[in-house]
MMTF fields as JSON, N, C-alpha, C and O atoms, coordinates in Angstrom:
{
  "mmtfVersion": "1.0.0",
  "mmtfProducer": "UNKNOWN",
  "numBonds": 363,
  "numAtoms": 364,
  "numGroups": 91,
  "numChains": 1,
  "numModels": 1,
  "chainsPerModel": [1],
  "groupsPerChain": [91],
  "chainIdList": ["A"],
  "bondAtomList": [4, 2, 8, 6, 12, 10, 16, 14, 20, 18, 24, 22, 28, 26, 32, 30, 36, 34, 40, 38, 44, 42, 48, 46, 52, 50, 56, 54, 60, 58, 64, 62, 68, 66, 72, 70, 76, 74, 80, 78, 84, 82, 88, 86, 92, 90, 96, 94, 100, 98, 104, 102, 108, 106, 112, 110, 116, 114, 120, 118, 124, 122, 128, 126, 132, 130, 136, 134, 140, 138, 144, 142, 148, 146, 152, 150, 156, 154, 160, 158, 164, 162, 168, 166, 172, 170, 176, 174, 180, 178, 184, 182, 188, 186, 192, 190, 196, 194, 200, 198, 204, 202, 208, 206, 212, 210, 216, 214, 220, 218, 224, 222, 228, 226, 232, 230, 236, 234, 240, 238, 244, 242, 248, 246, 252, 250, 256, 254, 260, 258, 264, 262, 268, 266, 272, 270, 276, 274, 280, 278, 284, 282, 288, 286, 292, 290, 296, 294, 300, 298, 304, 302, 308, 306, 312, 310, 316, 314, 320, 318, 324, 322, 328, 326, 332, 330, 336, 334, 340, 338, 344, 342, 348, 346, 352, 350, 356, 354, 360, 358],
  "bondOrderList": [1, 1, 1, 1, 1, 1, 1, 1, 1, 1, 1, 1, 1, 1, 1, 1, 1, 1, 1, 1, 1, 1, 1, 1, 1, 1, 1, 1, 1, 1, 1, 1, 1, 1, 1, 1, 1, 1, 1, 1, 1, 1, 1, 1, 1, 1, 1, 1, 1, 1, 1, 1, 1, 1, 1, 1, 1, 1, 1, 1, 1, 1, 1, 1, 1, 1, 1, 1, 1, 1, 1, 1, 1, 1, 1, 1, 1, 1, 1, 1, 1, 1, 1, 1, 1, 1, 1, 1, 1, 1],
  "groupList": [{"groupName": "UNK", "atomNameList": ["N", "CA", "C", "O"], "elementList": ["N", "C", "C", "O"], "formalChargeList": [0, 0, 0, 0], "bondAtomList": [1, 0, 2, 1, 3, 2], "bondOrderList": [1, 1, 2], "singleLetterCode": "X", "chemCompType": "L-PEPTIDE LINKING"}],
  "groupTypeList": [0, 0, 0, 0, 0, 0, 0, 0, 0, 0, 0, 0, 0, 0, 0, 0, 0, 0, 0, 0, 0, 0, 0, 0, 0, 0, 0, 0, 0, 0, 0, 0, 0, 0, 0, 0, 0, 0, 0, 0, 0, 0, 0, 0, 0, 0, 0, 0, 0, 0, 0, 0, 0, 0, 0, 0, 0, 0, 0, 0, 0, 0, 0, 0, 0, 0, 0, 0, 0, 0, 0, 0, 0, 0, 0, 0, 0, 0, 0, 0, 0, 0, 0, 0, 0, 0, 0, 0, 0, 0, 0],
  "groupIdList": [1, 2, 3, 4, 5, 6, 7, 8, 9, 10, 11, 12, 13, 14, 15, 16, 17, 18, 19, 20, 21, 22, 23, 24, 25, 26, 27, 28, 29, 30, 31, 32, 33, 34, 35, 36, 37, 38, 39, 40, 41, 42, 43, 44, 45, 46, 47, 48, 49, 50, 51, 52, 53, 54, 55, 56, 57, 58, 59, 60, 61, 62, 63, 64, 65, 66, 67, 68, 69, 70, 71, 72, 73, 74, 75, 76, 77, 78, 79, 80, 81, 82, 83, 84, 85, 86, 87, 88, 89, 90, 91],
  "secStructList": [7, 7, 6, 6, 7, 3, 3, 3, 2, 2, 2, 2, 2, 2, 2, 6, 6, 1, 1, 1, 1, 2, 2, 2, 2, 2, 2, 2, 2, 2, 6, 6, 7, 3, 3, 3, 6, 6, 3, 3, 7, 7, 6, 6, 7, 3, 3, 3, 6, 6, 7, 3, 3, 3, 3, 3, 3, 6, 6, 3, 3, 3, 3, 3, 3, 3, 7, 7, 7, 7, 1, 1, 7, 7, 7, 2, 2, 2, 2, 1, 6, 6, 6, 3, 3, 3, 3, 3, 3, 3, 7],
  "xCoordList": [43.234, 44.345, 43.931, 42.761, 44.884, 44.63, 44.579, 45.397, 43.622, 43.39, 44.541, 44.917, 45.115, 46.153, 47.561, 48.534, 47.683, 48.961, 49.992, 51.182, 49.548, 50.438, 49.998, 48.81, 50.985, 50.705, 51.889, 53.025, 51.608, 52.693, 53.642, 53.209, 54.94, 55.931, 55.801, 55.995, 55.473, 55.33, 54.151, 54.231, 53.066, 51.907, 52.223, 51.827, 52.918, 53.246, 54.129, 53.927, 55.114, 55.994, 55.213, 55.522, 54.198, 53.337, 52.439, 52.335, 51.788, 50.894, 51.662, 51.143, 52.892, 53.711, 54.346, 55.058, 54.085, 54.512, 56.016, 56.551, 56.697, 58.096, 58.193, 59.192, 57.134, 57.086, 55.723, 54.719, 55.694, 54.445, 53.488, 52.275, 54.008, 53.151, 53.66, 54.817, 52.769, 53.179, 54.174, 55.069, 54.027, 54.959, 56.371, 57.348, 56.499, 57.818, 58.405, 59.607, 57.564, 58.017, 58.49, 59.535, 57.72, 58.086, 59.4, 60.218, 59.608, 60.86, 62.047, 63.103, 61.869, 62.94, 63.273, 64.442, 62.25, 62.463, 63.201, 64.15, 62.768, 63.402, 64.838, 65.661, 65.143, 66.492, 67.373, 68.475, 66.893, 67.63, 67.94, 68.974, 67.049, 67.208, 66.453, 66.51, 65.751, 64.992, 65.453, 65.544, 65.743, 66.072, 65.088, 64.704, 64.692, 63.806, 64.526, 64.867, 64.751, 65.495, 66.837, 67.277, 67.49, 68.816, 68.846, 69.922, 67.697, 67.646, 66.975, 66.064, 67.436, 66.72, 65.436, 65.432, 64.353, 63.054, 62.386, 62.876, 61.265, 60.435, 59.265, 58.91, 58.647, 57.552, 56.35, 55.614, 56.138, 54.962, 55.202, 54.3, 56.375, 56.665, 55.748, 55.508, 55.241, 54.412, 55.29, 56.273, 54.914, 55.585, 54.74, 53.512, 55.375, 54.614, 55.174, 56.293, 54.405, 54.828, 56.106, 56.203, 57.08, 58.364, 59.466, 60.639, 59.115, 60.134, 60.968, 60.46, 62.255, 63.153, 63.444, 63.878, 63.207, 63.469, 64.637, 64.807, 65.434, 66.478, 66.1, 66.145, 65.73, 65.198, 66.203, 66.492, 66.739, 67.7, 66.994, 66.505, 66.949, 66.357, 67.419, 67.687, 68.018, 69.115, 70.291, 70.769, 70.768, 71.89, 71.442, 72.277, 70.143, 69.594, 69.165, 68.527, 69.521, 69.115, 68.232, 68.645, 67.014, 66.101, 66.143, 65.983, 66.353, 66.245, 64.949, 64.803, 64.001, 62.628, 62.239, 62.529, 61.586, 60.974, 59.47, 58.924, 58.807, 57.364, 56.614, 56.817, 55.743, 54.976, 53.483, 52.732, 53.035, 51.619, 51.328, 52.196, 50.083, 49.61, 48.333, 47.577, 48.102, 46.875, 46.294, 47.037, 44.981, 44.309, 44.471, 44.694, 44.354, 44.342, 45.475, 45.988, 45.852, 46.855, 46.229, 45.136, 46.904, 46.4, 47.15, 48.171, 46.654, 47.375, 48.798, 49.054, 49.695, 51.116, 51.398, 52.212, 50.775, 51.095, 50.738, 51.31, 49.802, 49.385, 50.15, 50.095, 50.852, 51.388, 52.507, 52.371, 53.585, 54.747, 54.635, 54.949, 54.209, 54.139, 53.174, 52.039, 53.617, 52.756, 52.81, 52.449, 53.243, 53.332, 54.715, 54.86, 55.739, 57.095, 57.988, 57.747, 59.008, 60.054, 61.267, 61.642, 61.885, 62.992, 64.063, 63.841, 65.251, 66.337, 66.888, 66.794, 67.451, 67.963, 69.479, 70.086, 70.081, 71.537, 71.843, 71.341, 72.651, 73.035, 74.392, 75.349, 74.459, 75.712, 76.528, 77.614],
  "yCoordList": [203.66, 203.617, 202.878, 202.883, 202.262, 201.547, 202.559, 203.476, 202.388, 203.356, 203.49, 204.609, 202.371, 202.463, 202.59, 202.624, 202.661, 202.846, 201.783, 202.082, 200.55, 199.406, 198.254, 198.063, 197.493, 196.35, 195.396, 195.819, 194.104, 193.118, 193.454, 193.861, 193.28, 193.644, 192.801, 193.317, 191.502, 190.667, 191.133, 191.132, 191.528, 192.015, 193.353, 193.562, 194.256, 195.554, 195.395, 196.078, 194.491, 194.253, 193.735, 194.069, 192.915, 192.406, 193.516, 193.683, 194.277, 195.367, 196.418, 196.949, 196.724, 197.729, 197.175, 197.889, 195.907, 195.235, 195.046, 195.067, 194.861, 194.458, 192.959, 192.489, 192.192, 190.751, 190.367, 191.016, 189.296, 188.86, 188.194, 188.241, 187.571, 186.913, 187.225, 187.598, 187.063, 187.252, 186.187, 186.453, 184.983, 183.929, 184.215, 183.886, 184.817, 185.22, 186.324, 186.337, 187.243, 188.291, 187.677, 188.058, 186.727, 186.064, 185.292, 185.284, 184.643, 183.926, 184.889, 184.594, 186.043, 187.039, 187.55, 187.751, 187.758, 188.231, 187.161, 187.47, 185.913, 184.809, 184.569, 184.069, 184.926, 184.765, 185.975, 186.082, 186.888, 188.091, 189.022, 189.69, 189.068, 189.993, 191.296, 192.212, 191.367, 192.558, 192.996, 192.18, 194.286, 194.857, 195.981, 196.717, 196.105, 197.191, 197.999, 197.478, 199.261, 200.146, 199.536, 199.659, 198.868, 198.297, 196.909, 196.324, 196.353, 195.036, 194.006, 194.325, 192.751, 191.649, 191.432, 191.554, 191.113, 190.966, 189.667, 188.965, 189.357, 188.21, 188.708, 189.884, 187.825, 188.245, 188.846, 189.636, 188.495, 188.981, 190.344, 190.874, 190.904, 192.192, 193.276, 193.351, 194.11, 195.238, 196.349, 196.757, 196.818, 197.931, 199.168, 199.081, 200.317, 201.546, 202.653, 202.548, 203.699, 204.835, 205.409, 205.603, 205.677, 206.217, 205.182, 205.543, 203.888, 202.841, 202.857, 203.151, 202.536, 202.452, 200.989, 200.248, 200.575, 199.205, 199.181, 200.084, 198.14, 197.865, 196.537, 195.494, 196.576, 195.417, 194.998, 195.764, 193.786, 193.273, 192.271, 191.238, 192.594, 191.705, 191.512, 192.413, 190.322, 190.062, 190.965, 190.991, 191.717, 192.635, 194.044, 194.934, 194.256, 195.582, 195.716, 194.822, 196.839, 197.136, 198.383, 199.429, 198.262, 199.392, 199.864, 199.059, 201.135, 201.724, 202.512, 203.479, 202.086, 202.578, 203.181, 202.606, 204.333, 204.893, 204.817, 205.399, 204.101, 203.862, 205.167, 205.811, 205.545, 206.774, 206.525, 207.458, 205.28, 204.991, 203.506, 202.695, 203.168, 201.788, 201.736, 202.706, 200.618, 200.422, 199.069, 198.106, 198.985, 197.728, 196.679, 195.501, 197.127, 196.192, 196.48, 197.597, 195.464, 195.615, 196.376, 196.032, 197.395, 198.237, 197.917, 197.23, 198.407, 198.207, 198.77, 199.712, 198.189, 198.549, 200.047, 200.549, 200.792, 202.223, 203.008, 204.067, 202.492, 203.178, 202.707, 203.361, 201.601, 200.955, 201.735, 202.086, 202.015, 202.604, 204.104, 204.559, 204.9, 206.337, 206.614, 206.137, 207.371, 207.725, 206.751, 207.12, 205.528, 204.541, 204.556, 204.252, 204.915, 204.886, 205.824, 206.088, 206.311, 207.066, 206.145, 205.615, 205.944, 205.003, 205.43, 206.246, 204.844, 204.999, 203.615, 202.716, 203.442, 202.139, 202.18, 203.149, 201.127, 200.986, 199.702, 198.636, 199.792, 198.597, 198.126, 198.898, 196.847, 196.279, 195.67, 195.143],
  "zCoordList": [123.437, 124.358, 125.634, 126.016, 126.265, 127.502, 128.649, 128.71, 129.549, 130.615, 131.598, 131.948, 132.055, 133.076, 132.495, 133.249, 131.179, 130.503, 130.847, 130.949, 131.027, 131.253, 130.353, 130.096, 129.882, 129.019, 129.13, 129.345, 128.98, 128.956, 127.812, 126.734, 128.055, 127.058, 125.791, 124.69, 125.925, 124.726, 123.869, 122.641, 124.52, 123.776, 123.105, 121.958, 123.78, 123.208, 121.976, 120.972, 122.053, 120.898, 119.696, 118.553, 119.964, 118.892, 118.346, 117.131, 119.233, 118.816, 118.021, 117.038, 118.434, 117.75, 116.47, 115.765, 116.181, 114.96, 114.825, 113.717, 115.949, 115.886, 115.615, 115.071, 116.002, 115.785, 115.23, 115.521, 114.42, 113.788, 114.763, 114.559, 115.824, 116.808, 118.215, 118.405, 119.194, 120.591, 121.007, 121.809, 120.47, 120.858, 120.334, 121.008, 119.153, 118.656, 119.528, 119.792, 119.974, 120.882, 122.197, 122.722, 122.728, 123.987, 123.839, 124.759, 122.686, 122.437, 122.412, 122.972, 121.759, 121.702, 123.105, 123.437, 123.918, 125.291, 126.099, 126.82, 125.979, 126.71, 126.249, 127.015, 124.99, 124.437, 124.723, 124.185, 125.569, 125.973, 124.806, 124.8, 123.82, 122.702, 122.931, 122.111, 124.047, 124.412, 125.801, 126.718, 125.949, 127.252, 127.525, 126.616, 128.759, 129.174, 130.241, 131.303, 129.958, 130.864, 131.258, 132.401, 130.282, 130.491, 131.087, 131.206, 131.471, 132.113, 131.229, 130.466, 131.337, 130.699, 131.49, 132.715, 130.798, 131.462, 131.034, 130.15, 131.669, 131.296, 130.458, 130.541, 129.64, 128.758, 129.484, 128.893, 130.739, 131.467, 132.133, 132.782, 131.985, 132.636, 132.086, 130.881, 132.978, 132.559, 132.011, 132.63, 130.852, 130.196, 130.437, 130.461, 130.616, 130.825, 129.94, 129.437, 129.756, 128.963, 129.57, 130.782, 128.708, 129.15, 129.251, 129.334, 129.247, 129.301, 128.024, 126.942, 128.165, 127.016, 126.725, 127.608, 125.492, 125.066, 124.103, 123.284, 124.214, 123.234, 122.595, 123.246, 121.324, 120.613, 119.553, 118.633, 119.673, 118.701, 117.797, 118.255, 116.5, 115.5, 114.423, 113.628, 114.411, 113.473, 113.791, 114.925, 112.783, 112.95, 113.319, 113.483, 113.452, 113.708, 115.165, 115.721, 115.77, 117.142, 117.101, 116.602, 117.628, 117.748, 119.195, 120.113, 119.405, 120.74, 120.729, 119.982, 121.572, 121.52, 122.868, 123.917, 122.835, 124.033, 123.843, 122.906, 124.733, 124.626, 124.898, 125.927, 123.956, 124.099, 124.254, 124.54, 124.07, 124.205, 124.136, 123.815, 124.444, 124.422, 123.588, 123.539, 122.943, 122.175, 122.542, 122.732, 122.642, 122.991, 121.896, 122.175, 120.639, 119.514, 118.557, 118.489, 117.829, 116.792, 115.636, 115.185, 115.159, 114.084, 112.788, 112.821, 111.651, 110.39, 110.491, 111.241, 109.741, 109.816, 109.701, 110.476, 108.779, 108.693, 109.966, 110.222, 110.753, 111.979, 113.212, 114.253, 113.116, 114.318, 114.992, 116.164, 114.316, 114.983, 115.206, 116.306, 114.233, 114.524, 115.671, 115.663, 116.636, 117.76, 118.919, 120.037, 118.697, 119.772, 120.415, 121.599, 119.621, 120.143, 119.34, 118.162, 120.0, 119.317, 119.309, 120.355, 118.153, 118.123, 117.15, 116.255, 117.356, 116.408, 116.112, 116.947, 114.949, 114.511, 114.514, 114.059, 115.027, 115.018, 114.256, 114.612, 113.227, 112.455, 112.961, 113.026, 113.316, 113.832, 112.707, 112.948]
}
């Protein structure tokens, strides 16, 4: 876990495996497909535990509450459980 509990939002989206690369995460953020606490943000914004993200991928919207940070990207089965609590909304 990261000591200060802060991480760039593009890196967190990649580590949590919502996107295959950080650049894809940054593109989604720049395209306003990601909201943090209801606001559009830039890829360099610091994310902290407790922040709520709204992630739109295609027709699916994930509403995520950040519960932790990890230094490194972990295997897929370990990535989402414990890092975030989320619900899926299909449009």
